[in-house]
Short mmCIF file of C-alpha atoms and ligand atoms in Angstrom, two decimals:
data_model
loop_
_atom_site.label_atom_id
_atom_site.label_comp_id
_atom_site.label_asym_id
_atom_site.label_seq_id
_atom_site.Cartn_x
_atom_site.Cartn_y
_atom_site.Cartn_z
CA UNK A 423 0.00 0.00 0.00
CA UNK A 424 1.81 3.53 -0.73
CA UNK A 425 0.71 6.18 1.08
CA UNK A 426 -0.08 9.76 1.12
CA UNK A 427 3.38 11.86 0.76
CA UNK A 428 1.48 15.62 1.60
CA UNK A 429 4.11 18.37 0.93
CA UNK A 430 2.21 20.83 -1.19
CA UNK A 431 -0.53 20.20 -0.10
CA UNK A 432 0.45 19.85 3.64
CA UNK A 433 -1.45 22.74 5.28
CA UNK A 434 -4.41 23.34 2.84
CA UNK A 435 -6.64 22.88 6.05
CA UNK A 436 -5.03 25.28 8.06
CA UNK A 437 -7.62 28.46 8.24
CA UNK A 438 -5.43 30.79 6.64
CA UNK A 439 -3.32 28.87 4.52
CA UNK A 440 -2.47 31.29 1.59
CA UNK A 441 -0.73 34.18 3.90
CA UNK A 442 3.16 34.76 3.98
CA UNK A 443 2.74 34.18 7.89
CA UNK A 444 1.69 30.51 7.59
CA UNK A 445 3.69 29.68 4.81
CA UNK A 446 6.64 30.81 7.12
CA UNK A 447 5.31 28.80 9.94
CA UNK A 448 5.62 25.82 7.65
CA UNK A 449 9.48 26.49 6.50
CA UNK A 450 8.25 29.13 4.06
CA UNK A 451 11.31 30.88 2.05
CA UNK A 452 13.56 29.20 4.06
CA UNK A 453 14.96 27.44 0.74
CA UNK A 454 15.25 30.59 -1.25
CA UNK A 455 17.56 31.64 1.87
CA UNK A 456 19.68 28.76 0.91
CA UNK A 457 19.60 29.10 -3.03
CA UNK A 458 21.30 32.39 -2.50
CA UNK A 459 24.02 31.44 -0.87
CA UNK A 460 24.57 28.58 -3.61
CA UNK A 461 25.54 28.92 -7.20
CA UNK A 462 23.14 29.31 -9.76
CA UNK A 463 24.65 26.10 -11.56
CA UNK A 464 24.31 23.95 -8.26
CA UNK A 465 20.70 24.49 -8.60
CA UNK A 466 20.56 23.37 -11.78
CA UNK A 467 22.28 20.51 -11.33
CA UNK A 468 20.25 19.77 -8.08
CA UNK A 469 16.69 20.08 -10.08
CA UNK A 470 18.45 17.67 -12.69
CA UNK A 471 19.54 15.09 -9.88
CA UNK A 472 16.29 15.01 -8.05
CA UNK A 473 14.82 13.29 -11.47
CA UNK A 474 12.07 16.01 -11.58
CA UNK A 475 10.16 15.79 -14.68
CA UNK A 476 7.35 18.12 -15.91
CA UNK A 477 4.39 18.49 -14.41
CA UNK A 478 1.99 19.96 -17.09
CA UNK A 479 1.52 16.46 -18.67
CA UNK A 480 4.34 16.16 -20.71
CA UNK A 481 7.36 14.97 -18.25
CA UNK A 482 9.96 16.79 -19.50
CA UNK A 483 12.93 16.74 -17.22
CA UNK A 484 12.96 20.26 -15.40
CA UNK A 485 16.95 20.44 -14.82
CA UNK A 486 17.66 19.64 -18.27
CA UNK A 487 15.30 22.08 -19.54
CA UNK A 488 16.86 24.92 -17.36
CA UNK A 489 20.08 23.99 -18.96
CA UNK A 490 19.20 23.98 -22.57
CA UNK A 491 19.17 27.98 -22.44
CA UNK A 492 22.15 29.61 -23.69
CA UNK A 493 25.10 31.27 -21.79
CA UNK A 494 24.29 35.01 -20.46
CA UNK A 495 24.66 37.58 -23.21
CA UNK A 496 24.04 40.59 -20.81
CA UNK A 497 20.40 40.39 -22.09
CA UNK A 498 17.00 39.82 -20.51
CA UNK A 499 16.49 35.93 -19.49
CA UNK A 500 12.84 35.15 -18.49
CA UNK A 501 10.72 32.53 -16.64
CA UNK A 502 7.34 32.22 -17.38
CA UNK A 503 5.08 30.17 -15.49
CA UNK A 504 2.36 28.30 -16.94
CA UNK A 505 -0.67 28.73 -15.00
CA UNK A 506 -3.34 28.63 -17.73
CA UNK A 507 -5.11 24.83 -16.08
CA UNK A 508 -7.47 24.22 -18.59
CA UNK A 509 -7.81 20.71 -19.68
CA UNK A 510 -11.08 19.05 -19.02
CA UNK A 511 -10.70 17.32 -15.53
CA UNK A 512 -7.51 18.45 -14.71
CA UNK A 513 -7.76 20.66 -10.98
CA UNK A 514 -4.28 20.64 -9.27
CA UNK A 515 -2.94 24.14 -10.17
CA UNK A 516 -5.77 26.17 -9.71
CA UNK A 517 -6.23 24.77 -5.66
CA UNK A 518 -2.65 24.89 -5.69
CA UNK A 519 -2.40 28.54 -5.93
CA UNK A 520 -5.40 29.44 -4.03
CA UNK A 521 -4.83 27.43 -1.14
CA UNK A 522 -0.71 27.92 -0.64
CA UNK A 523 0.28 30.47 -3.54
CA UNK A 524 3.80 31.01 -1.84
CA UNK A 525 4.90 28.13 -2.62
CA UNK A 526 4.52 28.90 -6.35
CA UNK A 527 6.41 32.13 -5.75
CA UNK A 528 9.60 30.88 -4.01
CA UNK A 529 9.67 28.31 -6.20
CA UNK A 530 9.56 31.14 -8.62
CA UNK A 531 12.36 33.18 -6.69
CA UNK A 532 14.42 30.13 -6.64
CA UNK A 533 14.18 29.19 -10.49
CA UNK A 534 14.85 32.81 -11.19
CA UNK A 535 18.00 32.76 -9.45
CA UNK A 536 18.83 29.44 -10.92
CA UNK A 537 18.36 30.74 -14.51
CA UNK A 538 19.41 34.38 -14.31
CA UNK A 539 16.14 35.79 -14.75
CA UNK A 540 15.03 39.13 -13.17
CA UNK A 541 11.75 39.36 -14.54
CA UNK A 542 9.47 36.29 -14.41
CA UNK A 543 5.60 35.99 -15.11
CA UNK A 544 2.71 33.80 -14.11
CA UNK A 545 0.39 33.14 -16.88
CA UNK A 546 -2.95 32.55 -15.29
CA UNK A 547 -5.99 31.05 -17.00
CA UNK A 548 -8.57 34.05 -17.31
CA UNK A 549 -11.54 32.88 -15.72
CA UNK A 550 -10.39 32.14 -12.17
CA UNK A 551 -10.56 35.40 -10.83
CA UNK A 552 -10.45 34.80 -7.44
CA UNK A 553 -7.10 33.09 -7.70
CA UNK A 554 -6.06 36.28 -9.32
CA UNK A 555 -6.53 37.90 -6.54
CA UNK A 556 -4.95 35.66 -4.28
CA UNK A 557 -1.68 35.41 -6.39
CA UNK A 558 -1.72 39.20 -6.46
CA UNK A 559 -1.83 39.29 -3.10
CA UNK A 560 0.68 36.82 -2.58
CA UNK A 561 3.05 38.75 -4.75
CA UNK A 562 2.58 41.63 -2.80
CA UNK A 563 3.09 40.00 0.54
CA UNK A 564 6.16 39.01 -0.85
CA UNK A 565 7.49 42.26 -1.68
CA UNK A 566 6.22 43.65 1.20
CA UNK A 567 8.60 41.49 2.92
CA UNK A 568 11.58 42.21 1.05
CA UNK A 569 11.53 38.57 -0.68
CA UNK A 570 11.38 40.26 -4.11
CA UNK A 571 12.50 43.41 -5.51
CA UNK A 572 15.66 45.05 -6.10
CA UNK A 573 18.31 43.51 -4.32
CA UNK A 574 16.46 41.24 -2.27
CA UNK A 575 18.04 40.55 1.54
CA UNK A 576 21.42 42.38 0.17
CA UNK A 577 22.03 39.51 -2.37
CA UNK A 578 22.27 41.73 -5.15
CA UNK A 579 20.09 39.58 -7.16
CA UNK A 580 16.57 41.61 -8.15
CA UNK A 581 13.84 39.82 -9.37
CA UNK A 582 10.02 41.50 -10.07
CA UNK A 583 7.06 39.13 -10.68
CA UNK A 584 4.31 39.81 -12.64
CA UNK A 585 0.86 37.87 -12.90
CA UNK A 586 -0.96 38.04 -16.03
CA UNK A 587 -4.54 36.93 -16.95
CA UNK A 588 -5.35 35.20 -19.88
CA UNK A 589 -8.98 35.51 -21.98
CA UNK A 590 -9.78 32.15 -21.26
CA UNK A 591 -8.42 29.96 -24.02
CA UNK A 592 -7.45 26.07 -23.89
CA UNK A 593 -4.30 26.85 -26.52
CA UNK A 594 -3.10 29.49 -24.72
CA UNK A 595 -1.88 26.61 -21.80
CA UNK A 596 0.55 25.42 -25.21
CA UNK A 597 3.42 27.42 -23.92
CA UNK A 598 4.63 28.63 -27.46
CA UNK A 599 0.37 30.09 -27.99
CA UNK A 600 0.75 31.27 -24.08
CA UNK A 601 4.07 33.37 -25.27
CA UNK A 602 2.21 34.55 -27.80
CA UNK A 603 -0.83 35.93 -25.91
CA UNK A 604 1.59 37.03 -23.27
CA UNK A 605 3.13 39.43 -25.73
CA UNK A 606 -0.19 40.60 -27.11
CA UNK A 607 -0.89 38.39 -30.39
CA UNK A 608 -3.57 36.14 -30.69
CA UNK A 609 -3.02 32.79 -28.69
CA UNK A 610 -1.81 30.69 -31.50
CA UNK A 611 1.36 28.04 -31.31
CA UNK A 612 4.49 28.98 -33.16
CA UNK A 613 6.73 27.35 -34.93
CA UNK A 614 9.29 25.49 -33.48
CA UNK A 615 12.77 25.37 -33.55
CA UNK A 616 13.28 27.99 -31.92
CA UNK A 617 12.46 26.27 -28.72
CA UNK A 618 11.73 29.38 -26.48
CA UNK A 619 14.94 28.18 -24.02
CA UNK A 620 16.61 29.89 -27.26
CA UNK A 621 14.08 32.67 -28.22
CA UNK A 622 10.91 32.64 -26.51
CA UNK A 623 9.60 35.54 -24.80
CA UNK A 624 10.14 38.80 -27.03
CA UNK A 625 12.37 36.77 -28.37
CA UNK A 626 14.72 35.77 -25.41
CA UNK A 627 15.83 33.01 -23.67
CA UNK A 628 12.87 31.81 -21.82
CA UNK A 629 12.06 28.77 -19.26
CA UNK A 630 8.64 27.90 -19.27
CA UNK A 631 7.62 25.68 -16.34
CA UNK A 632 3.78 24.12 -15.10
CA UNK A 633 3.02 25.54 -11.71
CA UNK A 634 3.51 22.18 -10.24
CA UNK A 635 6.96 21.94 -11.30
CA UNK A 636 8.00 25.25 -10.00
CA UNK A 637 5.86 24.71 -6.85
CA UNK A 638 7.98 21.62 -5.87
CA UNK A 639 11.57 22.98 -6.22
CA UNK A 640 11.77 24.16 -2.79
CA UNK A 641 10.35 21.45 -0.99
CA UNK A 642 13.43 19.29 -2.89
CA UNK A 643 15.71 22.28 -2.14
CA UNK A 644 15.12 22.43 1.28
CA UNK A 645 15.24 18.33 1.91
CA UNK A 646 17.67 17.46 -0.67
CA UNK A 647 17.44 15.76 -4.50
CA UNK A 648 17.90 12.62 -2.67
CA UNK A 649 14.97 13.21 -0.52
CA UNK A 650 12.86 13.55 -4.20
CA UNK A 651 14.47 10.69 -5.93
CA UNK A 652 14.02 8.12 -3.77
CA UNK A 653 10.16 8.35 -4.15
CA UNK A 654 8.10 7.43 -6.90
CA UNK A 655 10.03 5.30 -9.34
CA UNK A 656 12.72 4.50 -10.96
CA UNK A 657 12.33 6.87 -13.85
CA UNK A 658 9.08 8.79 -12.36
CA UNK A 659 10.51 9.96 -9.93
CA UNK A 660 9.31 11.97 -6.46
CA UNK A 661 5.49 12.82 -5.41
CA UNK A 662 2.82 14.56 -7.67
CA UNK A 663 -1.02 15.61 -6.68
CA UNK A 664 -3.51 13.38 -8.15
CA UNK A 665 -6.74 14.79 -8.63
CA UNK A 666 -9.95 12.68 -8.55
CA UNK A 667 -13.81 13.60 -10.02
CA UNK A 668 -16.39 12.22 -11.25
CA UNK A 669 -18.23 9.18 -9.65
CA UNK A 670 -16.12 8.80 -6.98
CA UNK A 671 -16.70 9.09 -2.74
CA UNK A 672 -14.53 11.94 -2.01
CA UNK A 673 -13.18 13.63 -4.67
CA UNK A 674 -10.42 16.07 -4.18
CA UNK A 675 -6.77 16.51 -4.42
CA UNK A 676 -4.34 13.46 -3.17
CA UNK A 677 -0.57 14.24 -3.18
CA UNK A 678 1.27 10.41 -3.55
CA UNK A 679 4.37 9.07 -4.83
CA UNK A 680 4.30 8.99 -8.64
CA UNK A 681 3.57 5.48 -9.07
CA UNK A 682 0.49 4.80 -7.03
CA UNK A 683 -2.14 2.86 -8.55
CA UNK A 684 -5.75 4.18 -9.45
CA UNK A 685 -7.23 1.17 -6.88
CA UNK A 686 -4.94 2.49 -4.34
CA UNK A 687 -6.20 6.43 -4.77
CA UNK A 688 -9.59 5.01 -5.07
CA UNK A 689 -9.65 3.23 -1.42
CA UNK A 690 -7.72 6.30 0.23
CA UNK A 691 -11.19 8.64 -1.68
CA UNK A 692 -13.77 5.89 0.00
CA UNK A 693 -14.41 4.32 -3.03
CA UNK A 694 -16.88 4.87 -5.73
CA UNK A 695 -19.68 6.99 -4.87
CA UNK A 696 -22.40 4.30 -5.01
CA UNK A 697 -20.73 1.74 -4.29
CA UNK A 698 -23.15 -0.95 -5.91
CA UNK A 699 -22.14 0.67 -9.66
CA UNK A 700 -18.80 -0.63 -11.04
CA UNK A 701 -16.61 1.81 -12.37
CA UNK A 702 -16.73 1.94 -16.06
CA UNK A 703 -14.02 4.19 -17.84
CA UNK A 704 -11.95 6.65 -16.64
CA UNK A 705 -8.87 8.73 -17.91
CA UNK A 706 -5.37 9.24 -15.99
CA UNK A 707 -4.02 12.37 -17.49
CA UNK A 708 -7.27 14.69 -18.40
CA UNK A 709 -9.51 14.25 -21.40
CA UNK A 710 -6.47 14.36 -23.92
CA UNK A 711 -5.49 11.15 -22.76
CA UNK A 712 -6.58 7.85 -23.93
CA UNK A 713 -9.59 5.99 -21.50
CA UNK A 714 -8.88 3.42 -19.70
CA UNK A 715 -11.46 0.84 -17.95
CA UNK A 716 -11.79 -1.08 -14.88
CA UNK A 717 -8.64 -3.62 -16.28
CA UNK A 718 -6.07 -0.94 -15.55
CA UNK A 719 -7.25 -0.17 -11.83
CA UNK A 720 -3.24 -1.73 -10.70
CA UNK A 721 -1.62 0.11 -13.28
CA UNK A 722 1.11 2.52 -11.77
CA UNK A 723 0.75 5.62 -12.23
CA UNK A 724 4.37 6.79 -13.60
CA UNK A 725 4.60 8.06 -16.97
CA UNK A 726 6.18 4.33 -18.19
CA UNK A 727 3.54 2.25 -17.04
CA UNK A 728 0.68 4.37 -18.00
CA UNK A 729 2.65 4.88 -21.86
CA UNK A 730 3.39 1.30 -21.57
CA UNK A 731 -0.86 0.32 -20.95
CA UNK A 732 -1.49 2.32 -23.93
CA UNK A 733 -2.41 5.58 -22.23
CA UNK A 734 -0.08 9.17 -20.83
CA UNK A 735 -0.28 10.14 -17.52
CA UNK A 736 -0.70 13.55 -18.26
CA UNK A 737 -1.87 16.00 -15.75
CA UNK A 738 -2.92 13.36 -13.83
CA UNK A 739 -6.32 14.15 -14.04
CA UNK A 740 -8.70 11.08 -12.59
CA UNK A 741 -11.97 11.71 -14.07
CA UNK A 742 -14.18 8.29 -12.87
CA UNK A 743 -17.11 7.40 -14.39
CA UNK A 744 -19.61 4.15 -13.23
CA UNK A 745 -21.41 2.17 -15.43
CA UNK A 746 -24.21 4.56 -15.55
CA UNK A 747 -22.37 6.75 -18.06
CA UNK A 748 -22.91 7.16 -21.41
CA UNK A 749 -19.44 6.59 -22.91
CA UNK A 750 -20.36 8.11 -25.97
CA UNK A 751 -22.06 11.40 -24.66
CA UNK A 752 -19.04 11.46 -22.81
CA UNK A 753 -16.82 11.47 -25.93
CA UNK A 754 -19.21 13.72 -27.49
CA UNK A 755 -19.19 16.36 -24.75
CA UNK A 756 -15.06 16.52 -24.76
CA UNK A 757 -15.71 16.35 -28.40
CA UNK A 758 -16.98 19.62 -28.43
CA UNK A 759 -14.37 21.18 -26.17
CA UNK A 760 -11.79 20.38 -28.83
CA UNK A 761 -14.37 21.72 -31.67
CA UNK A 762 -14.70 24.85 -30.07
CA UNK A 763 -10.78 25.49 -28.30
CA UNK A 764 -9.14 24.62 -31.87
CA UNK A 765 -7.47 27.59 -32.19
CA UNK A 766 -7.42 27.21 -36.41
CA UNK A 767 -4.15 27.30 -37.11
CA UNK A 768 -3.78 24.41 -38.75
CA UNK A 769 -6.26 21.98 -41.61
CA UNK A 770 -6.19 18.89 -39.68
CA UNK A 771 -7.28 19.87 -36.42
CA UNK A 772 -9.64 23.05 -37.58
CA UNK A 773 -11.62 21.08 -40.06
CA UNK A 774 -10.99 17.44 -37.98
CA UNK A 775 -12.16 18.42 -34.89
CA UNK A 776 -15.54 20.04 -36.88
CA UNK A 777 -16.52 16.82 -38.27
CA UNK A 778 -15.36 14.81 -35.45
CA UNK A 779 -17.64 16.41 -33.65
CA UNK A 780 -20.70 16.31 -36.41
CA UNK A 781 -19.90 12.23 -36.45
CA UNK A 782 -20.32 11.86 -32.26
CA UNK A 783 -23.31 14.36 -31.96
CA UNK A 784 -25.35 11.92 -34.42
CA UNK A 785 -23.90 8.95 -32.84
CA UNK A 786 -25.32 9.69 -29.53
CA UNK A 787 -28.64 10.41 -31.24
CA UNK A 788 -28.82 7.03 -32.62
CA UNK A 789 -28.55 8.39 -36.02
CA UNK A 790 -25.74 7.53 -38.88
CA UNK A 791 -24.53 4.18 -39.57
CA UNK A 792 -21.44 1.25 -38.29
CA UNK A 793 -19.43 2.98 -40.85
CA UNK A 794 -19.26 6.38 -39.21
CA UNK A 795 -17.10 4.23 -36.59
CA UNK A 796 -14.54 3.67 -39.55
CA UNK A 797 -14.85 7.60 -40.64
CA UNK A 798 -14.05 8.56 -37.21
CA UNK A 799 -11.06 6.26 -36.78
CA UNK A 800 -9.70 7.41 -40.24
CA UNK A 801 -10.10 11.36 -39.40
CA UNK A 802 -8.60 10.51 -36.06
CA UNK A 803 -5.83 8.88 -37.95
CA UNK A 804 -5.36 12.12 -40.22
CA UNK A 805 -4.97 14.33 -37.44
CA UNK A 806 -2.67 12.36 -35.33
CA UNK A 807 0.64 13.01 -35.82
CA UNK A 808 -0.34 15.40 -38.69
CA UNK A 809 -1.71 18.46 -36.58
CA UNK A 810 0.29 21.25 -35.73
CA UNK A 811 0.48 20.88 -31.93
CA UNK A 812 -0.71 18.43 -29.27
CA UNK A 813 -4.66 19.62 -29.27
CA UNK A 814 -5.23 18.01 -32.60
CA UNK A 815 -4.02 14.64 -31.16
CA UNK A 816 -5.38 15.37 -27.52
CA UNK A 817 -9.02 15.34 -29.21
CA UNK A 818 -7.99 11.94 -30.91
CA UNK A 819 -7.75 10.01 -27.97
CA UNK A 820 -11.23 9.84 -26.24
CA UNK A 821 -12.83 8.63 -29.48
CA UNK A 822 -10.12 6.23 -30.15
CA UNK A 823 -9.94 4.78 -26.86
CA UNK A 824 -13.82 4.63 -26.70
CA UNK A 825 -14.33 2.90 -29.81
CA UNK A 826 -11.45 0.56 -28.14
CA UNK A 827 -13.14 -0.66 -25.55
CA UNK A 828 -16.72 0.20 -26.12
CA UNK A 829 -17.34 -0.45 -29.51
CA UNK A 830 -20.54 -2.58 -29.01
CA UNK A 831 -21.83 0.54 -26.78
CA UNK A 832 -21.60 3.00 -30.08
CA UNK A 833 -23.68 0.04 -32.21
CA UNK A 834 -26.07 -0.15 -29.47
CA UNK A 835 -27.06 3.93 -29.62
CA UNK A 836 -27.82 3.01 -33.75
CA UNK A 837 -29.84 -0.16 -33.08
CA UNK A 838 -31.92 0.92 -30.05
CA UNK A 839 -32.26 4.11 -32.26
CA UNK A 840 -30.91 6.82 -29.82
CA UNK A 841 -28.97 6.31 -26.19
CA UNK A 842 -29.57 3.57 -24.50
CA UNK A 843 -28.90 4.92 -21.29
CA UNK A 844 -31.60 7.29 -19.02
CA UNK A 845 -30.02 10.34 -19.64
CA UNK A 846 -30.67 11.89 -16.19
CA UNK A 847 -29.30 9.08 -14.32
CA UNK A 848 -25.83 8.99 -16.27
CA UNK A 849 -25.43 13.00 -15.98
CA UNK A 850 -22.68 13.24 -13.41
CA UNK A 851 -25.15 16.18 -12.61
CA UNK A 852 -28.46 14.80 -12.13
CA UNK A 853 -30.25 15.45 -9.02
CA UNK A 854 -30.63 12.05 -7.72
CA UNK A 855 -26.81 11.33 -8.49
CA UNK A 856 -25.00 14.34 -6.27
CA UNK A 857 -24.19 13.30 -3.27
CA UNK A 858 -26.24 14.83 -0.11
C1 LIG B 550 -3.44 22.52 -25.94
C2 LIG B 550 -2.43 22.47 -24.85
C3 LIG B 550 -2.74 22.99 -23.60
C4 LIG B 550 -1.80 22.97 -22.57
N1 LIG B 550 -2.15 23.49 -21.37
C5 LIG B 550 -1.23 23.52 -20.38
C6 LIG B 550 -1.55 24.11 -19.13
O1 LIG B 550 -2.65 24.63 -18.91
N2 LIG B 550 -0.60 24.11 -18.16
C7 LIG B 550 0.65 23.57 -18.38
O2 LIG B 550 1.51 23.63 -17.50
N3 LIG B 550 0.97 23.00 -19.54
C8 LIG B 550 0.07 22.97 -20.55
N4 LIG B 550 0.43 22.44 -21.75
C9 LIG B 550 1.80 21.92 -21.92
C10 LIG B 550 2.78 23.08 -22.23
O3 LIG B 550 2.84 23.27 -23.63
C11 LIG B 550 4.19 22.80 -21.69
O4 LIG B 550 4.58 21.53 -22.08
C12 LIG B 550 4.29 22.92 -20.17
O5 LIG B 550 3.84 24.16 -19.70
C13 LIG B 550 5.76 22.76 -19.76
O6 LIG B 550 5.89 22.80 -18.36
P1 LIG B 550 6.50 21.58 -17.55
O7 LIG B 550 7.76 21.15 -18.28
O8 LIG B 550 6.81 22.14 -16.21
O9 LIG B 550 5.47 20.50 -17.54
C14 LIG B 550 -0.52 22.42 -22.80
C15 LIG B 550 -0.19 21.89 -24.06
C16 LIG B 550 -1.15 21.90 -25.06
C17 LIG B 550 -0.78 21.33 -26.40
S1 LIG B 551 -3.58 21.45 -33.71
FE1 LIG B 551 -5.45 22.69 -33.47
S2 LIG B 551 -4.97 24.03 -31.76
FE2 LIG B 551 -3.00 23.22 -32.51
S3 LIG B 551 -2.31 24.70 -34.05
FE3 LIG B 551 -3.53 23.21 -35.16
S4 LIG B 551 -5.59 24.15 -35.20
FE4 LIG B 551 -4.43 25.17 -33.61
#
C-alpha cells in the first residue's frame, strides 16, 4: 500500500493557509535563503539530480530544460510560469495557488536565481478570478517582505514578478500560444525550432515551467534531490497531486508518490460513490489522454507504465465514471471542447475536430450508420501526428480509446435508435446522483 506523501498540499486545512505568515510557519522561504548562498549552476544541477520531470503532462525533465538555455549575453532571461489549467478534468494548479500560492512564488524566486532571470511571469488562466486575486496578493506580501524586488536581503540579485490573466483559451496553456498571448498576439502556437529556451519571450531566452513543477523545487531544495528521488520510481521519480472527479466518494486533491495505482487512490477517496455501480471508464491524465477501464485499476501511475498500458499520464487528471455513463455522450461532450478550443491554425485539427464532432453528436442520437465508426477512426488517424500541436491529437484520444473498448456501446445507440442509457441518471449532474 503507498501512502499519502502531503508536501504541497500539507497545510491546505489550516484556516489561513495562503498568507506569507503561515507559509513561514511551515518552512516558508527558508529554501530561497539557501539558493542564495549557492551557485546558480548547483541548482541546476540539483533540479536535474532530483529526477524532476514536468508536471503539465508532458514529463519533460525540469533540470535539463533549465540547462538547454544559452550562456548570459548581458540580455533579458525570463521565466514564465504556466498557470493557464485548462484541460477538461484536470484541478491541481488552480487549488494549488489558491490554497498555498507562496509556494509557487519561491519556487519562482528560486528558479529565477537558478536561470538568471530578473523578470518572471505567471500566466494565469482568465476565468479564475479569485485566484487572481490571491496570487496578487501573494506577490505583494512578498514584496512587502523584502523577498522580491531590487536587491532582495542584500544579495544583489533583483527579481520582479508579474501575474498576467489570460482571456480564457485552452491553446493558450501550449506554452509557445501562451508566449504569444503574453506578448499581445492572438493565442496561437508557433513554430518550433526555436524552442523558447533559445528565443521565446520577445524573443529571449525563456524557461517555461507548469506551476507544479515550479511549486515543488523548494520542498526538494530544502530536503535534498535525494529526498525527491528516492520516491516514486525508478524513472518517475518523487510525489505529484492526483486529482480525482467524477463518480467517486470523495473527490479532491491526493498528493502520492508517482507510481500509485488508481485502486490504491480510489480506497484512500472511499471508493466509488455508489458503491453498488462498477466503475466503467476513466482517464489518468485529463480528457487528452486515452480511456482506460476497470482492467487498468493496478496500473502505476508513472509516466512508463501508464505509456506502456497504452495511455499518458498527463496532468494526472482522474476523471471516474460508473457504469451509468454514457461513454459516448461522454466522448461527445469533450468532443466539443476540442471543436470549439481549436485555435485554427492548422487543416487537420480546424476542419478534424468540426466533423469529429458532427460524427459523435449523431452517434449519440442514434442516427448515422457502423461505418461512421470507420470515418471517425480514419479522421482521427489524419490528425494524429499530422496536426500542428498536441490539441489536434489530444481530441484523438477519447474517441479512439472509446471505440477501443466500447465499440458494441456505439452500435447499441444506432440499433436501439438513440442512447440507451436514461439520460438523467448517467449526468454526473443529475439530481438524484449528487451526493447529499
Ligand atoms: C493545448 C495544450 C494545452 C496545454 N495546457 C497547459 C496548461 O494549462 N498548463 C501547463 O503547464 N501545460 C500545458 N500544456 C503543456 C505546455 O505546452 C508545456 O509543455 C508545459 O507548460 C511545460 O511545463 P513543464 O515542463 O513544467 O510541464 C498544454 C499543451 C497543449 C498542447
Ligand atoms: S492542432 Fe489545433 S490548436 Fe494546434 S495549431 Fe492546429 S488548429 Fe491550432
Amino acid at each position: 500500500m503507498t501512502n499519502l506523501t502531503p508536501i504541497l498540499t500539507k497545510f491546505w486545512d489550516d484556516p489561513q493557509s495562503w498568507t506569507l505568515e503561515t507559509y513561514r510557519r511551515n518552512d516558508g522561504w527558508k529554501a530561497f535563503d539557501k539558493a542564495l548562498k549557492m551557485e546558480p549552476a548547483a541548482l541546476v544541477q540539483m533540479t536535474k539530480d532530483s529526477g524532476l520531470r514536468g508536471r503539465g503532462g508532458a514529463g519533460f525533465p525540469t533540470g535539463m530544460k533549465w540547462g538547454f538555455l544559452p550562456p548570459p549575453d548581458g540580455g533579458p532571461r525570463y521565466l514564465v510560469v504556466n498557470a493557464d489549467e485548462s484541460e477538461p478534468g484536470t484541478c491541481k494548479d488552480i487549488p494549488l495557488m489558491m490554497a498555498a500560492p507562496q509556494f509557487l512564488i519561491e519556487g519562482v524566486a528560486i528558479t529565477s536565481y537558478a536561470i538568471g532571470c530578473n523578470h518572471a511571469f505567471i500566466y494565469l488562466r482568465g476565468e479564475v478570478v479569485h485566484v487572481y486575486r490571491r496570487l496578487l496578493r501573494a506577490v505583494e506580501e512578498a514584496y512587502a517582505a523584502g523577498l522580491l524586488g531590487k536587491n532582495i536581503m542584500g544579495s544583489g540579485f533583483d527579481l520582479e514578478v508579474t501575474v498576467h490573466a489570460g482571456a480564457g483559451a485552452y491553446i493558450c496553456g501550449e506554452e509557445t500560444a501562451l508566449l504569444d498571448s503574453l506578448e499581445g498576439r492572438r493565442g496561437q502556437p508557433r513554430l518550433k525550432p526555436p524552442f523558447p529556451a533559445v528565443a521565446g519571450l520577445y524573443a529571449r531566452p525563456t524557461v517555461v515551467n507548469n506551476v507544479e513543477s515550479i511549486a515543488s523545487v523548494p520542498p526538494i531544495l530544502l530536503h535534498g534531490a535525494d529526498w525527491f528521488a528516492d520516491m516514486g520510481t525508478e524513472k518517475s521519480q518523487g510525489f505529484g497531486i492526483f486529482s480525482l472527479s467524477g463518480h467517486v466518494k470523495n473527490p479532491g486533491q491526493y498528493e502520492a508518490p508517482l507510481g500509485i495505482t488508481l485502486r490504491e487512490l480510489l480506497d484512500m477517496a472511499g471508493g466509488m460513490r455508489d458503491p453498488q455501480k462498477k466503475l466503467k471508464f476513466w482517464t489518468p491524465g485529463g480528457s487528452s489522454t486515452p480511456l482506460f477501464t476497470d482492467e487498468h485499476l493496478d496500473v502505476p501511475l508513472d509516466f512508463e507504465s501508464v505509456g506502456a498500458a497504452g495511455s499518458m499520464l498527463g496532468t494526472r487528471a482522474l476523471q471516474i465514471f460508473d457504469e451509468t455513463t454514457c461513454v459516448v455522450r461522454a466522448v461527445d461532450r469533450w468532443t466539443e471542447f476540442y471543436k470549439h478550443e481549436s485555435c485554427g491554425k492548422c487543416t487537420p485539427c480546424r476542419e478534424g475536430t468540426w466533423w469529429l464532432k458532427q460524427i459523435t453528436g449523431r452517434l449519440e442520437n442514434g442516427q448515422g450508420s457502423e461505418e461512421d465508426l470507420e470515418k471517425l477512426l480514419d479522421i482521427c488517424d489524419n490528425i494524429l501526428g499530422r496536426a500542428f500541436c498536441a490539441l489536434g491529437d489530444g481530441a484523438t484520444s477519447p474517441i479512439t480509446s472509446s471505440i477501443q473498448y466500447f465499440r458494441e456501446e456505439y452500435i447499441a445507440h444506432l440499433t436501439n435508435g438513440g442512447c440507451p442509457f436514461d439520460r438523467d441518471a448517467s449526468s454526473l449532474f443529475a439530481k438524484d446522483n449528487v451526493p447529499a
